[in-house]
Amino acid sequence: MRPPAPSLDVIAARNSAAAAAAAAAAVATTATAATTTDTATASNNSAPNMNVSEDSRDSRSSSSTNSPIPADNEESDFFHVANDSQSSLGVVPNLQDMQVTDPECLPTVAALPSEILISIFSRISSPNELLNCMLTCKRWARNVVEILWHRPTCTSWQKHKSICATLGLERPYFTYTDFVKRLNLAALADRVNDGSVMPLAVCTRVERLTLTNCQNLTDSGLIPLVRSNPHLLALDISGDINITENSIIAMAENCHRLQGLNVSNCKQISNESMVQLAENCRFIKRLKLNDCEQLNDSAIVAFANNCPNILEIDLHQCLNIGSEPVTALLSRGQALRELRLANCDLVDDTAFLSLPSNRIYEHLRILDLTSCTRLTDRAVEIIIDVAPRLRNLVLAKCSNITDSAVYAIARLGKNLHYLHLGHCRHITDEAVKRLAQCCNRIRYIDLGCCTHLTDDSVIQLARLPKLKRIGLVKCSSITDESMYALAGANRHAQSRRNTAGNTSRRHEYHTGSLERVHLSYCTNLTLPSIIKLLNCCPKLTHLSLTGVPAFLRDDLETFCREAPPDFTEHQRAVFCVFSGQGVMGLRNYLNTQPEFAEYHLHQSSLFAPRRPVQINQDATQGPHGAAPAPAPDMDGFDDADGVEDDDMGDGSEIALDPGSFGANDNPTTGINVPIPLPPPPPQHHPNMPFQHAHPILPQHLVAPTVGATFTQDGDNAGASTSSTPGPSTAGQGLFTNQDSSGPSTAPLQGHLDEGEEAGK
């Protein structure tokens, strides 16, 4: 039988006794060692040579120990210990031995390096919170002060006064003038003058300067600020009408690192000063010269020759710019991605026909040729050949464009996201159907005032899986068929499988992507189709129905947006635009009022399964042989309505919008390849009720209460010539890029990489 284990007290007593014995032995050993050392010292003085020979016998011997020299075949002492755990049974330490004896015990946050603190502080967006951090301690203040003063907030005159007072201190604790990198006085633009800007000239490291619409600012205030900041990268003085060529010359002499410049509407700038700027500032990447009508070809050619890294250039309303600068910008640029030439009426086909034939401009993404009326189909074909990765193409009011140009545009395929063909009155259904088949990633398309288009075009466009915005203003031949097609867009069939793996019954669900629909002056539209469109497109935020008789009702005015104040009484009478909450209110009203209840009956049967058919079938005229009546002429309304009703943006948010894009059901390119289309209409029956008619291609669609009868124009509606392509100016002012003179210099620095490769 094993003896019982000793108690803890016995173990502690034994350990104490062992420790005392060890201490006594250590004292005796020390005394003996001292005596031996003295003797050895004396021996060493008398016989040094003998000591050297003895020490050379083994490298482990030393003068501090008298241990015997181990044998040559002796192994290391490490292997002699049978159980290393015996070393843990030494003296038990007390609490005093366990205390930390460091001179200073710092908290964790104080031990963090400055790089970590700066990274943490940089994620705080509130200036008040940064100020609180700065007031915590001197070390935090040193790490926060530069972040807090990186972009001082000049949103009120009180803040502006405080900032100027701090920058003007004679002996400041920090060098605040070196911390300021961005200055923006756009919020105070209406009262900014030279005296407001001069105190800021003490800053020496400003990189971005925004002085948008400071109409009282002159060269006297701007030149000192420019000269004291040679590191300036972006400058926005758009709308500063009193700035002259002297400021531009000062920039050319001092700001050699300038990359972005916005001088829109600065009409006192001369061509000579811009040429000097181009020669001295060769790193310019973004240039906005909107409404600088005084500039001619020499200034733009100078930038093309000296600034090969230009990424974006905006020449909107530069009326004296011809074809030569366009050719120079494209042929000599290395990475041009955005070229805007809206209202440059002197640009013609030679601008693109003169390009080198063996070069492809793969970087070009956005091309705006609004109102370049001299361009023809040949220029568009060349553009597509040399820029196969175009994403945004604007040809609004290019009146010479025909189907041939649209066939060429269709070669862009999946790269095309945004297309504006408003007022291209020669375009027909066949070209639009080819476009919809080949370019399945289109998100925005405007076909306003293309009066030859019929329901066939809209039915094809409704199949685009990512379609968000569509403009059909004054396409007077479209009917409710188009609305039902848009309402049924992006339908998907979903299968369910049971536990055995067998596929169960399929069902359909709607994921409508439409956000903005422009239908002004489409006079054949009625309430049932618009109700269906509203209910099937939950993302819809804008619906324009100006001049549509079915919606000129007093009870719907509650949800309609207010007409612009400069509209006449006649224009106000037909104005009907729903946006934002107005769309939601309109949807709820039409779904809840009893008088519209009959329009909701049997709407679930309006969509039938799809099946493949040919898109180029020969079609005949409808049974009545006539197209719907054209929209009435609204005298004096077109110009004003073009700005408010048809404004669908400049498309930059689409071109730069990241995201994945689904593939089309039929990503083919041949025109004769079958793609899914609605089934043929049922057999004609004159008494067919509304709820049993096919919604996509009905033979007769009768609304029970509205009393309107819709007839089929045939599959090939491109031959319809009864529509009146009058000289309407609706849409005038589109894509004028009014935001280019905004208060921010962000577009001048680095927004274009966003979503750049989404279409790859």
Coordinates of C-alpha atoms in Angstrom, one line a residue, residues 34-47 51:
A34 CA 37.1 33.6 -2.9
T35 CA 40.1 31.8 -1.2
T36 CA 40.7 29.8 -4.3
T37 CA 40.6 32.9 -6.4
D38 CA 43.2 34.7 -4.3
T39 CA 45.5 31.7 -4.5
A40 CA 44.9 31.4 -8.2
T41 CA 45.7 35.0 -8.7
A42 CA 49.0 34.7 -7.0
S43 CA 49.8 31.6 -9.1
N44 CA 48.9 33.4 -12.2
N45 CA 51.4 36.2 -11.4
S46 CA 54.2 33.7 -11.0
A47 CA 53.4 31.3 -13.9
N51 CA 47.6 29.2 -17.0

